[in-house]
Coordinates of C-alpha atoms in Angstrom, one line a residue:
X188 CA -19.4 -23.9 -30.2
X189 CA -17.5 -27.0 -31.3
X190 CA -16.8 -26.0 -34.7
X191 CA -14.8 -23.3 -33.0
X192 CA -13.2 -24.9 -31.0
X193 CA -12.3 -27.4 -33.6
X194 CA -11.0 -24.4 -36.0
X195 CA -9.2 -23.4 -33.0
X196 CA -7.7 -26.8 -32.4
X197 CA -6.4 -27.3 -36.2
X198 CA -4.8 -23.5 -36.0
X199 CA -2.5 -25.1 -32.9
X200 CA -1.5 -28.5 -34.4
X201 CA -0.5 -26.4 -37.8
X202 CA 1.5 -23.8 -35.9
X203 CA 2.9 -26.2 -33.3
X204 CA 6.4 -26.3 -34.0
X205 CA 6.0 -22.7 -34.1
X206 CA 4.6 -22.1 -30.6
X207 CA 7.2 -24.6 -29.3
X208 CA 9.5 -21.8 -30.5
X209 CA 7.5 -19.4 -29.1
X210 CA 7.5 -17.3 -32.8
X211 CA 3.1 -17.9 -33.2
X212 CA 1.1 -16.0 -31.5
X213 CA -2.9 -16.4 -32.1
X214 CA -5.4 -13.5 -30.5
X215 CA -8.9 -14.8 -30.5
X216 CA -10.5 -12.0 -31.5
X217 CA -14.5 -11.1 -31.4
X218 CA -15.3 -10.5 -34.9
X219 CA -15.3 -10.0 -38.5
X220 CA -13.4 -7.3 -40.1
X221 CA -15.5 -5.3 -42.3
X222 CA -12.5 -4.9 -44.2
X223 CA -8.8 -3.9 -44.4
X224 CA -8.3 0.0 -45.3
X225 CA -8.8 1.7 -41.9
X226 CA -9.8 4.9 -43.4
X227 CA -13.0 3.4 -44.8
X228 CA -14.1 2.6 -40.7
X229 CA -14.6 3.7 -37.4
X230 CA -14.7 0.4 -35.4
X231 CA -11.9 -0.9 -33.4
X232 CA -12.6 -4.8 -34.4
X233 CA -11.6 -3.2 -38.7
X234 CA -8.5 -1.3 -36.9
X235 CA -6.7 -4.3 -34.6
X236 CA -7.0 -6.2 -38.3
X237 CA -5.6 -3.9 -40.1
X238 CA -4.0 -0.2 -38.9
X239 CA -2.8 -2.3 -36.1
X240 CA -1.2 -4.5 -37.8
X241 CA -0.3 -4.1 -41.1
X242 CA 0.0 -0.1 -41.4
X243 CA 1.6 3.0 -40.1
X244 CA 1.2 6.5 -39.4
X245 CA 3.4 9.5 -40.1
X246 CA 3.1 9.9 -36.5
X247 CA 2.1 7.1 -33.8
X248 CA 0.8 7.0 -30.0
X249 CA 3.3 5.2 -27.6
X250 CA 2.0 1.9 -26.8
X251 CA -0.3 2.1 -24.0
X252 CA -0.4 5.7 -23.6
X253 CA -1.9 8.5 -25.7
X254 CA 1.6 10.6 -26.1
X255 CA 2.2 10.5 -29.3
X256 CA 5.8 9.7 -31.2
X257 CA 7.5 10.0 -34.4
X258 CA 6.0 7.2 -37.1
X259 CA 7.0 7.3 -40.5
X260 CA 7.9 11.0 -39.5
X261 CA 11.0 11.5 -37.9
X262 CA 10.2 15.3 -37.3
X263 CA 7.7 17.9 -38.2
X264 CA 8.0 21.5 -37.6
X265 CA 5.2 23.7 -37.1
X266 CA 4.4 27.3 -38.7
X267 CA 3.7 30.4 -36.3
X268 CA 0.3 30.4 -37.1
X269 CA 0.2 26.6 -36.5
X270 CA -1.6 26.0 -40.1
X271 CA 1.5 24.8 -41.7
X272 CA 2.9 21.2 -40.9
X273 CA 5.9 20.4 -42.6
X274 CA 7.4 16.4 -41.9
X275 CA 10.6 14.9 -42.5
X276 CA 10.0 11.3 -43.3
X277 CA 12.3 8.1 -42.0
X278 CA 14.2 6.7 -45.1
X279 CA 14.9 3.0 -45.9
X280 CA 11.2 2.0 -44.9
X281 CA 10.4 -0.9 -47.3
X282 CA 6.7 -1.8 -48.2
X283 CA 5.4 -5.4 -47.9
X284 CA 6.3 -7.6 -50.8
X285 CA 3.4 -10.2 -51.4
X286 CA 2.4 -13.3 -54.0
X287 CA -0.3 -9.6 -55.2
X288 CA 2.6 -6.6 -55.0
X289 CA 6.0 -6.6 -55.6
X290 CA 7.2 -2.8 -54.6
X291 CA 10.4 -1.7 -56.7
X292 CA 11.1 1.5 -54.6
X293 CA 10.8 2.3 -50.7
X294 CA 8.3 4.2 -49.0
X295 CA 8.6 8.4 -50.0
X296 CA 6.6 11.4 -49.9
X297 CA 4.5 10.2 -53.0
X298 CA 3.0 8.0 -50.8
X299 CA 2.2 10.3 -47.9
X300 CA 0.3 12.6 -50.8
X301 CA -1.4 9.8 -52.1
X302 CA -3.0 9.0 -48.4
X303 CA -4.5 12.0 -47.3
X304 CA -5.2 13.0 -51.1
X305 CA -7.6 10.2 -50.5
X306 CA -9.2 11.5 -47.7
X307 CA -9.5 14.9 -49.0
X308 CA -10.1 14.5 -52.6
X309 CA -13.5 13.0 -53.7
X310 CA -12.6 13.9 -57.6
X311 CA -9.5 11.4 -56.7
X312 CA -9.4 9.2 -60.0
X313 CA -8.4 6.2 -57.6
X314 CA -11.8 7.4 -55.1
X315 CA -13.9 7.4 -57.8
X316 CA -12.7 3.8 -59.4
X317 CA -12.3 2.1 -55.3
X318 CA -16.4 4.3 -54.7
X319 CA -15.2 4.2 -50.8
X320 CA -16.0 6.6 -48.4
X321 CA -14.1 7.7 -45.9
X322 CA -16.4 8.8 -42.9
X323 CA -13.8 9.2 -39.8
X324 CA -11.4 12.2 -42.0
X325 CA -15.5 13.5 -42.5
X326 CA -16.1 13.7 -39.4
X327 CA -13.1 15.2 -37.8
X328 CA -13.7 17.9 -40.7
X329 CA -10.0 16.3 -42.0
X330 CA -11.1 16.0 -45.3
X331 CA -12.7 19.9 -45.2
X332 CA -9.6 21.5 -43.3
X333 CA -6.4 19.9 -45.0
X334 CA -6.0 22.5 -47.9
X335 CA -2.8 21.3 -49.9
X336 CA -0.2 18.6 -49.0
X337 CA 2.9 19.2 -51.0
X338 CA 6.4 17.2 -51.6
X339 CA 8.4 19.7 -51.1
X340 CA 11.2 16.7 -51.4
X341 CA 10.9 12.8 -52.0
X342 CA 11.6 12.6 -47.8
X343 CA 10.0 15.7 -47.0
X344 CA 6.1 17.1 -47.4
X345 CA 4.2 19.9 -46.4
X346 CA 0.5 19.8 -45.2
X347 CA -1.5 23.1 -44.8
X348 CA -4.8 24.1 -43.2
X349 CA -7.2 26.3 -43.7
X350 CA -7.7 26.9 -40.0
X351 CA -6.1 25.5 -36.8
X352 CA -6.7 22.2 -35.6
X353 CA -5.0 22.3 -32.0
X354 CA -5.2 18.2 -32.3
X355 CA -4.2 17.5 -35.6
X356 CA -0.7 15.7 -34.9
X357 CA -3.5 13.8 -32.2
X358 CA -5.6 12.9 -35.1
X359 CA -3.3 12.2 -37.4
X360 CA -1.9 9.4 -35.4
X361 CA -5.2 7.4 -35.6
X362 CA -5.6 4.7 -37.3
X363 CA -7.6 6.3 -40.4
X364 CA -4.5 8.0 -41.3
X365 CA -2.8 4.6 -42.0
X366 CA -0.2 5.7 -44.5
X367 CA -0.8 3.6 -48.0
X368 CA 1.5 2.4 -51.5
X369 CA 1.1 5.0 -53.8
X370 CA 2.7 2.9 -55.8
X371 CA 0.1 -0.3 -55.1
X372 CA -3.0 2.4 -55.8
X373 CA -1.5 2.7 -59.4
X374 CA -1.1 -0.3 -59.9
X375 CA -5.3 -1.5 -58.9
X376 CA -5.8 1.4 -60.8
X377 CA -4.4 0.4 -64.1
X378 CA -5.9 -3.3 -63.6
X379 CA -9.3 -1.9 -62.2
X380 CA -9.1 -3.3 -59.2
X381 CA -9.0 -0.6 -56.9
X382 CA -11.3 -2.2 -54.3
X383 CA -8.6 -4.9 -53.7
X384 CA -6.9 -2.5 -51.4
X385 CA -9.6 -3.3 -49.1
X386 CA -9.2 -7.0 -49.8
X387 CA -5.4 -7.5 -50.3
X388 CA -3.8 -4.7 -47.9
X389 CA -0.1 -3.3 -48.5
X390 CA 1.5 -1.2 -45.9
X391 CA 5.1 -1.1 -43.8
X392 CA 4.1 -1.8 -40.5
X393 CA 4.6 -5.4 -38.4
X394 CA 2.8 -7.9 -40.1
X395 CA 1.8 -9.0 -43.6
X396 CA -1.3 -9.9 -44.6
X397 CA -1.7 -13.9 -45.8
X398 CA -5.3 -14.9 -46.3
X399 CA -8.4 -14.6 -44.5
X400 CA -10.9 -16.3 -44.3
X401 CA -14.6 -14.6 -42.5
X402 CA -15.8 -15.3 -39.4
X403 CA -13.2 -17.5 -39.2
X404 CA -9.6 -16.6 -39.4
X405 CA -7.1 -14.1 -40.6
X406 CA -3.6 -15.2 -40.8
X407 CA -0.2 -12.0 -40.8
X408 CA 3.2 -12.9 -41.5
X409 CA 5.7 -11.3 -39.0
X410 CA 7.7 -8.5 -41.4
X411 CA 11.1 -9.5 -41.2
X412 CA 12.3 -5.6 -43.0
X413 CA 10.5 -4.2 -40.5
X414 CA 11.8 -0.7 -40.1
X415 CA 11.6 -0.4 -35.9
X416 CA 14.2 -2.8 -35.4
X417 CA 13.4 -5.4 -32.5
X418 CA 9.6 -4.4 -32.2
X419 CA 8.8 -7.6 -34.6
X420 CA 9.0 -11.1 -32.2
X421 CA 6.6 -13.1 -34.2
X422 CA 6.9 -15.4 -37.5
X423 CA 3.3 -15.8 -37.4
X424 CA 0.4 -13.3 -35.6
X425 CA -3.1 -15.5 -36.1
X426 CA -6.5 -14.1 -35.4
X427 CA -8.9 -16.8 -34.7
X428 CA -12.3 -15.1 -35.0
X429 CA -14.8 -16.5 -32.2
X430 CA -17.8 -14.1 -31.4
X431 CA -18.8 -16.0 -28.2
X432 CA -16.7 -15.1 -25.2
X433 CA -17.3 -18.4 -23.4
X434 CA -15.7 -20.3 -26.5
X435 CA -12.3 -17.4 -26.3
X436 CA -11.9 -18.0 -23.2
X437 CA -11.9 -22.1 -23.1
X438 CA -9.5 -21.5 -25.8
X439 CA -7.6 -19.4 -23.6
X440 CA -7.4 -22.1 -21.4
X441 CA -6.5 -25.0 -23.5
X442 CA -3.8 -23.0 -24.9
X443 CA -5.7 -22.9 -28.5
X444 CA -5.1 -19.1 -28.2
X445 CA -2.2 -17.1 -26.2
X446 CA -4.8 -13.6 -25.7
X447 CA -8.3 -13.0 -26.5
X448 CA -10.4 -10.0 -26.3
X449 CA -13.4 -8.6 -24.0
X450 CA -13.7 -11.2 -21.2
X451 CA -17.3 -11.8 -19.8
X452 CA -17.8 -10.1 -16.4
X453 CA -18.8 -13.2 -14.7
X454 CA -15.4 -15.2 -15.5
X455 CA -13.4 -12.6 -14.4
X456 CA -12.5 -13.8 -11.2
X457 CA -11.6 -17.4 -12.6
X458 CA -9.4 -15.8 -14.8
X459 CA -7.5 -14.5 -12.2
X460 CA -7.0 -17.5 -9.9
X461 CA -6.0 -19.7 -13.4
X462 CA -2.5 -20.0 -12.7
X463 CA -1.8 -20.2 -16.2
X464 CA -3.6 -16.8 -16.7
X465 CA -2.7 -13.3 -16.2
X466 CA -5.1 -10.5 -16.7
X467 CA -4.3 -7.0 -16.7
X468 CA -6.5 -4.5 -16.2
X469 CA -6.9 -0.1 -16.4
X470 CA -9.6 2.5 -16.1
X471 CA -11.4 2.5 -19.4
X472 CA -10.9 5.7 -21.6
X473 CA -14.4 4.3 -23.3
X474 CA -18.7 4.6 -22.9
X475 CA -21.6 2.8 -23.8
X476 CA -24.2 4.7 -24.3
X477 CA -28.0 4.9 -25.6
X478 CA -28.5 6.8 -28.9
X479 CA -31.4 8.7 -30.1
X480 CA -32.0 9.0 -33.6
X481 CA -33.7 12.6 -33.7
X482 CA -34.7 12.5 -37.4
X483 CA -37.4 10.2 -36.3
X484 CA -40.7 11.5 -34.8
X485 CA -40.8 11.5 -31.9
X486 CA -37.6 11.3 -31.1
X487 CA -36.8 14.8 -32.8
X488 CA -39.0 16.2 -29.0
X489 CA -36.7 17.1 -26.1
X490 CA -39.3 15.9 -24.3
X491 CA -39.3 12.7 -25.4
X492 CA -35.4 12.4 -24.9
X493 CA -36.1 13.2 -21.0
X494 CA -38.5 10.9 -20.6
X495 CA -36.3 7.7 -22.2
X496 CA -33.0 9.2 -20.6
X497 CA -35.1 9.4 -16.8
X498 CA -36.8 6.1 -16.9
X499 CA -33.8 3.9 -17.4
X500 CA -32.1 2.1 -14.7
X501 CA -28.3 2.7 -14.5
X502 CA -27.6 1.3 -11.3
X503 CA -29.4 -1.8 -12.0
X504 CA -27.7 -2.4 -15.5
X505 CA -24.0 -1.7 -14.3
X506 CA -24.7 -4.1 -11.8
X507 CA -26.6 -6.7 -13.8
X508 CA -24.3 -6.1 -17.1
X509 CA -21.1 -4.7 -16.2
X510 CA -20.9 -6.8 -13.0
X511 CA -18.3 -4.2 -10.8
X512 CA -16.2 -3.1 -13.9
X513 CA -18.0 -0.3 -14.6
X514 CA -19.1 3.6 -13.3
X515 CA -22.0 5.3 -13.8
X516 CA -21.2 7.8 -16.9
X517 CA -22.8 11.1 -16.5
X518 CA -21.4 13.1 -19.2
X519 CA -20.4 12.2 -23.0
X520 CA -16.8 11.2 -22.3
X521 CA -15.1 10.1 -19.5
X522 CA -14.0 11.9 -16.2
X523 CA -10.2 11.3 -17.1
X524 CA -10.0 12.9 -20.1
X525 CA -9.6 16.8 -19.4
X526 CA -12.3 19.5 -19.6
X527 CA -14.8 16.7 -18.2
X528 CA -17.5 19.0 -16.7
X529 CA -17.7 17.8 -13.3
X530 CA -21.0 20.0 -12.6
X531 CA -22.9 18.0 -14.5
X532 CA -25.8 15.6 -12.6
X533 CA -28.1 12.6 -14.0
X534 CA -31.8 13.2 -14.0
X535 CA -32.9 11.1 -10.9
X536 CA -34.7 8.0 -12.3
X537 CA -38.3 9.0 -11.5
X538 CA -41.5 7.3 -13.8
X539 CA -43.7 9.9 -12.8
X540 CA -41.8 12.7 -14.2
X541 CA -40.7 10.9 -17.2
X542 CA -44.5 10.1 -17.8
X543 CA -45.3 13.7 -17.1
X544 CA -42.8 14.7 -19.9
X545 CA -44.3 12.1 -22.5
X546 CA -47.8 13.6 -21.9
X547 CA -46.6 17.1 -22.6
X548 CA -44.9 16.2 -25.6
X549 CA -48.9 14.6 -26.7
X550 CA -47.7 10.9 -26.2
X551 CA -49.7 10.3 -23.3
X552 CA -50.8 6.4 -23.6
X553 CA -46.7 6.4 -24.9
X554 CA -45.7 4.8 -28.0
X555 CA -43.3 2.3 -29.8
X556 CA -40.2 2.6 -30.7
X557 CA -37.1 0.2 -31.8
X558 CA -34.2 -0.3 -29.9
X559 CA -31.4 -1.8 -31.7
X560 CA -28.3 -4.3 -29.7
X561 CA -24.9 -5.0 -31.2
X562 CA -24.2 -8.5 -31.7
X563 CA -20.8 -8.2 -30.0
X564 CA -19.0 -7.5 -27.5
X565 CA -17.1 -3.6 -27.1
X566 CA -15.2 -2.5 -24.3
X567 CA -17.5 -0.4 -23.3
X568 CA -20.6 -2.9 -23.2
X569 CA -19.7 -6.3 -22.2
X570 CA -23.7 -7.7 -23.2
X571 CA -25.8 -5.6 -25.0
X572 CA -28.1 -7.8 -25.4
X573 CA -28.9 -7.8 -22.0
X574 CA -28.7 -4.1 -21.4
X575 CA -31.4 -3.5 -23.9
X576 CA -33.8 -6.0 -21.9
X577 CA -33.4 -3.7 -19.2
X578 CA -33.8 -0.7 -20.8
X579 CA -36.9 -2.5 -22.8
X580 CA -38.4 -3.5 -19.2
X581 CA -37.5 0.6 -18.0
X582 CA -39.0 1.9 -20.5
X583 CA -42.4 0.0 -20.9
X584 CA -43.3 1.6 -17.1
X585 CA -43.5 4.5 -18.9
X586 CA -45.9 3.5 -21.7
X587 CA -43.2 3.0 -24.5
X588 CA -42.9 -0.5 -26.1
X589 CA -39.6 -1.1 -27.5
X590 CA -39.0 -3.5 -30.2
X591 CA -35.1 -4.7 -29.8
X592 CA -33.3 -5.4 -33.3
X593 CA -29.8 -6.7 -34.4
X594 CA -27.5 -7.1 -37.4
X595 CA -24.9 -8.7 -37.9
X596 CA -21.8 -5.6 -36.6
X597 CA -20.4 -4.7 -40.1
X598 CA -24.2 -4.1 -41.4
X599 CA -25.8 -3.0 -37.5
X600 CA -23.2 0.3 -37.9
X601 CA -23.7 0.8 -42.0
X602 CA -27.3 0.6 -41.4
X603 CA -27.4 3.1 -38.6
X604 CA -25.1 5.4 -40.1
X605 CA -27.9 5.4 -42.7
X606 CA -30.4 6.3 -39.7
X607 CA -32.4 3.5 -40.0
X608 CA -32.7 2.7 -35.5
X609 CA -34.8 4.7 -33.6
X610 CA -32.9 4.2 -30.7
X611 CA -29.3 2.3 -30.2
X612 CA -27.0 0.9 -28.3
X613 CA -23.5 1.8 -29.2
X614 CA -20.3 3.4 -27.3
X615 CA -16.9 4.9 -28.1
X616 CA -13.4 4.7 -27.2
X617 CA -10.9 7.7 -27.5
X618 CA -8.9 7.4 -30.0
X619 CA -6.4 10.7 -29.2
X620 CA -7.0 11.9 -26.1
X621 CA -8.7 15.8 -27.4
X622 CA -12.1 16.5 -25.8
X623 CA -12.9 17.0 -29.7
X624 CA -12.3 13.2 -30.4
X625 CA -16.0 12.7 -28.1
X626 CA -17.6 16.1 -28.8
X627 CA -17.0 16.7 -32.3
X628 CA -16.4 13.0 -33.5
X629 CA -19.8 12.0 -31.4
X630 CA -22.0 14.7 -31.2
X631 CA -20.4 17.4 -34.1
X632 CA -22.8 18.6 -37.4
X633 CA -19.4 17.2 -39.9
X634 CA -20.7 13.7 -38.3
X635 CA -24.0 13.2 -38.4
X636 CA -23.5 11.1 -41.6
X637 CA -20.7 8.9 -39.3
X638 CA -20.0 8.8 -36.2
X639 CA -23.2 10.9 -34.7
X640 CA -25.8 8.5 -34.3
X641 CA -28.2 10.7 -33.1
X642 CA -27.9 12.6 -35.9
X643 CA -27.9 15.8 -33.8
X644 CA -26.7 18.8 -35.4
X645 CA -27.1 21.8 -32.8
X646 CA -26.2 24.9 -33.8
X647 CA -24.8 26.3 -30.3
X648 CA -23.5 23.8 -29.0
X649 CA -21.8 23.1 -32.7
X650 CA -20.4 27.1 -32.5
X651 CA -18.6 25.9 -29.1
X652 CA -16.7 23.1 -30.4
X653 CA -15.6 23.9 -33.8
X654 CA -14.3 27.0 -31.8
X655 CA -12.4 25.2 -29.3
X656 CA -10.6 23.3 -32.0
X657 CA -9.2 26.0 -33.5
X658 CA -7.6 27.5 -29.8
X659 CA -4.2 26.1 -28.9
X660 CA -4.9 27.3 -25.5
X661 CA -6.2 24.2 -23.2
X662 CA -8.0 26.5 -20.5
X663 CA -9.5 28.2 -23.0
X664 CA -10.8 25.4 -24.9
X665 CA -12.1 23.4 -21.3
X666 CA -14.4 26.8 -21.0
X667 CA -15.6 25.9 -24.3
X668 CA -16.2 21.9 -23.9
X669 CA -17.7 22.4 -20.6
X670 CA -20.1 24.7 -22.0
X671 CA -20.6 22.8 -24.5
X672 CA -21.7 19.4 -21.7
X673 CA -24.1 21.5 -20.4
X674 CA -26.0 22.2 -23.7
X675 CA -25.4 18.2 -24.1
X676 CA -27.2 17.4 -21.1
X677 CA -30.1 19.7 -21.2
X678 CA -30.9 18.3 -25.1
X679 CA -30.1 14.6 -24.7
X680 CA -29.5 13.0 -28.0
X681 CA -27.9 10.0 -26.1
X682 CA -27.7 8.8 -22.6
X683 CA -25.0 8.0 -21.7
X684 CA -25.3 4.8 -19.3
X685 CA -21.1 3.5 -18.4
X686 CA -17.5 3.6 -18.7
X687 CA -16.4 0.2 -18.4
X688 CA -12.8 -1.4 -17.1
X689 CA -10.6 -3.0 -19.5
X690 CA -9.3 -6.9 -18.5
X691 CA -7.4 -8.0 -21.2
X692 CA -6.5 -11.8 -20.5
X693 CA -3.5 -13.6 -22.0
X694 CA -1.7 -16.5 -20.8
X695 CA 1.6 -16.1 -19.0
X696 CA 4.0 -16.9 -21.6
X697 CA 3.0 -13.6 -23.8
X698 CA 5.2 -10.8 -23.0
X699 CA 5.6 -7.0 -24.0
X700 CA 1.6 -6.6 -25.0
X701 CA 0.0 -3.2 -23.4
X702 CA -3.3 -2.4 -23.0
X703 CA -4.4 0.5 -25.3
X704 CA -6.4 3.6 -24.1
X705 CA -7.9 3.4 -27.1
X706 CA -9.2 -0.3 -26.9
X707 CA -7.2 -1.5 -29.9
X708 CA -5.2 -4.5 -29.6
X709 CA -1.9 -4.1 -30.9
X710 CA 1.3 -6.7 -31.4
X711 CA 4.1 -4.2 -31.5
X712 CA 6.7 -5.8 -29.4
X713 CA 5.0 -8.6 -28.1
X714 CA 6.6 -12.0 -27.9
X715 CA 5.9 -15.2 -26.2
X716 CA 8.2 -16.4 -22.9

């Protein structure tokens, strides 16, 4: 605790002729990028570092809000048979010029090819040099559905489908589709260093990447050729890395940091009587769920599911964990996002039964299992830790002894992307505001190497939703997602357990930051009073 505080302390006397001027801004963020190329992750912690900062999109979600705008796009027109996307780009956008690239021409359509070449292309000479992977575009089925993109001009390309993806301008707005140098992937290339563009990033968005340094700190230079003029009010953007959330928020306090990310419950209501404080707060479009991994016997049983899903406790962890900032989640997205199934009911937490179901299934005397924790905090699970104590203590009335295991959060998601848990505690936020960004991205057959920790691949309920993306109708599509929740309940490869509120603290001087649906933390437009 003191050496982060110390760290925290030398950041403020080194930039404090800078915060006189109100031109630094540190974040105390709550971990460790993996790295700096959005498309190679899935976790908003790699995204605030990196798409949020140092990146853009062809097209871009309004701050705080999940209608999208033009990005690097002016305009796009869409074909009749909405398979044919055709942008204009903005001109006189200028990539970052760094001590590692020097760009001697501005941003163009070679560079819009080049990105989602990437994600499509695994015979890309620069994919086979960098050996990155690039498991969100996967799992959307991007990297299957985009069949050409063509420069039709150098300011205007064309991107064609093979079928209709009614969310694709949605989707494309993420922050996997982080537009990158062309130019600075030839140039690793040649010098076979095409890993460093996870290392050394180059994009034309707010801030420039300096140095950083893990588990420590990452230091952005404010872009002064930024091409949104006015949406730059920073010299300096600091991230001081501090995993504990009683250490960001002393820092808070002592001024060592001007915003900090996922407050603890239980210093909520301090927060909000510090005069010094402010601490905004909205619904959460997020949940935390429990994930089974139904590759592993006997977790591949219905049966088995049941009995997990009906022995644990939700009331008693949202009140234990969540503390009153967070609802019961029934379903496998939130009740604000549209064609949430509002038919849908919990199994009533009842031992008996869910001891019944384990005999049937053969398990009568139970069995063991693992049950893995993140080692931080999310927006939608403010202590995991203690959540799978709970669920440990639930599920032992039952006859099942669960063994709870951690990694460090850069190796806990690689390792259970490679299916290594039994069971886990993870969540999602929206990232576009489609019903396919939870059912497809979650729960979809394209993810169950990403994304779809269960590793559930169900042939109806799979039919539904690759359907419903390809209908630009939205009444016709809800039929199809709500159908699609019921087969979700009945085969339970996850519970889902809350949707937590967001509280995003920052001290009074900060001005113009909005809290994301999405639960990134962006720096567009913010300033300090």
């Amino acid at each position: 605790m003191k050496a982060g505080l110390a760290l925290a302390s030398v950041l403020a006397l080194a930039t404090g002729a800078s915060l006189a001027a109100g031109k630094t801004l540190i974040y105390c963020s709550e971990g460790s990028p993996a790295g700096f190329d959005p498309a190679r992750y899935t976790a908003g912690t790699d995204f605030d570092a990196s798409a949020e900062t140092v990146y853009n999109r062809l097209v871009e979600f309004v701050p705080g809000s999940t209608q999208i705008r033009p990005g690097l796009a002016d305009k796009w027109e869409v074909s009749a048979d909405g398979r044919t996307y055709t942008f204009s780009l903005h001109k006189g956008v200028k990539f970052h010029t760094t001590p590692y690239f020097k760009p001697t021409r501005d941003f163009n359509a070679d560079d819009v090819v080049f990105t989602f070449a990437r994600l499509t292309d695994k015979n890309l000479p620069f994919n086979k040099a960098s050996n990155a992977t690039y498991p969100y575009a996967s799992d959307m089925g991007m990297d299957s559905n985009i069949a050409k993109v063509e420069k039709v001009d150098p300011y205007t390309v064309k991107v064609t489908l093979n079928k209709v993806d009614a969310a694709f301008l949605q989707n494309i707005a993420m922050s996997f589709a982080s537009v990158m140098s062309a130019e600075y992937a030839d140039q690793l290339l040649k010098a076979g260093k095409a890993e460093q563009i996870n290392t050394q990033p180059i994009g034309t968005g707010p801030f420039i990447f300096q140095a950083y340094q893990k588990d420590s700190v990452i230091r952005y230079n404010g872009n002064p050729d930024y091409w949104r003029k006015g949406e730059v009010k920073l010299d300096k953007l600091i991230f001081a890395i501090t995993t504990d959330p009683s250490v960001r928020y002393q820092k808070l306090q002592k001024g060592e940091c001007q915003i900090m990310s996922y407050p603890r419950p239980a210093d909520l209501k301090a927060m909000q009587s510090n005069p010094a404080l402010k601490v905004p707060s909205q619904a959460g479009f997020n949940l935390g769920y429990v994930s089974y991994n139904v590759t592993h016997k006997p977790l591949d049983k219905v049966e088995v599911r049941q009995a997990l899903d009906m022995a644990i406790n939700k009331k008693a962890i949202i009140d234990a964990v969540y503390q009153g900032a967070g609802q019961l989640a029934t379903n496998p997205m939130p009740p604000t996002q549209w064609s949430y199934n509002k038919t849908l009911k919990d199994a009533p937490l009842d031992v008996a039964k869910a001891k019944a179901l384990l005999a049937k299934a053969g398990l009568p005397n139970g069995f063991e299992i693992t049950l893995w924790a993140m080692p931080v905090q999310r927006p939608y699970n403010p202590n995991a830790k203690l959540m799978a104590e709970m669920i440990q203590n639930d599920w032992a009335k039952i006859g099942v002894k669960a063994k709870i295991v951690t990694y460090e959060w850069g190796e806990y998601l690689k390792r259970a992307r490679a299916g290594e848990d039994d069971a886990m505690l993870i969540g999602w936020n929206g990232d576009n505001g489609d019903p396919d960004n939870w059912l497809g991205t979650l729960l979809g057959c394209e993810a169950v190497d990403g994304n779809n920790y269960a590793k559930w691949c169900q042939k109806d309920f799979n039919d539904l939703i690759v359907k419903a993306r390809s209908l630009p109708n939205q009444a016709e599509r809800t039929k199809l997602y709500e159908q699609a929740q019921v087969i979700f309940k009945r085969e339970v490869p996850f519970t889902p357990v809350a949707h937590s509120t967001v509280y995003q603290p920052m001290r009074k001087e900060v001005d113009g930051f909005k809290i994301s649906p999405f639960g990134l933390n962006s720096f567009y437009g913010v300033g300090l009073k």
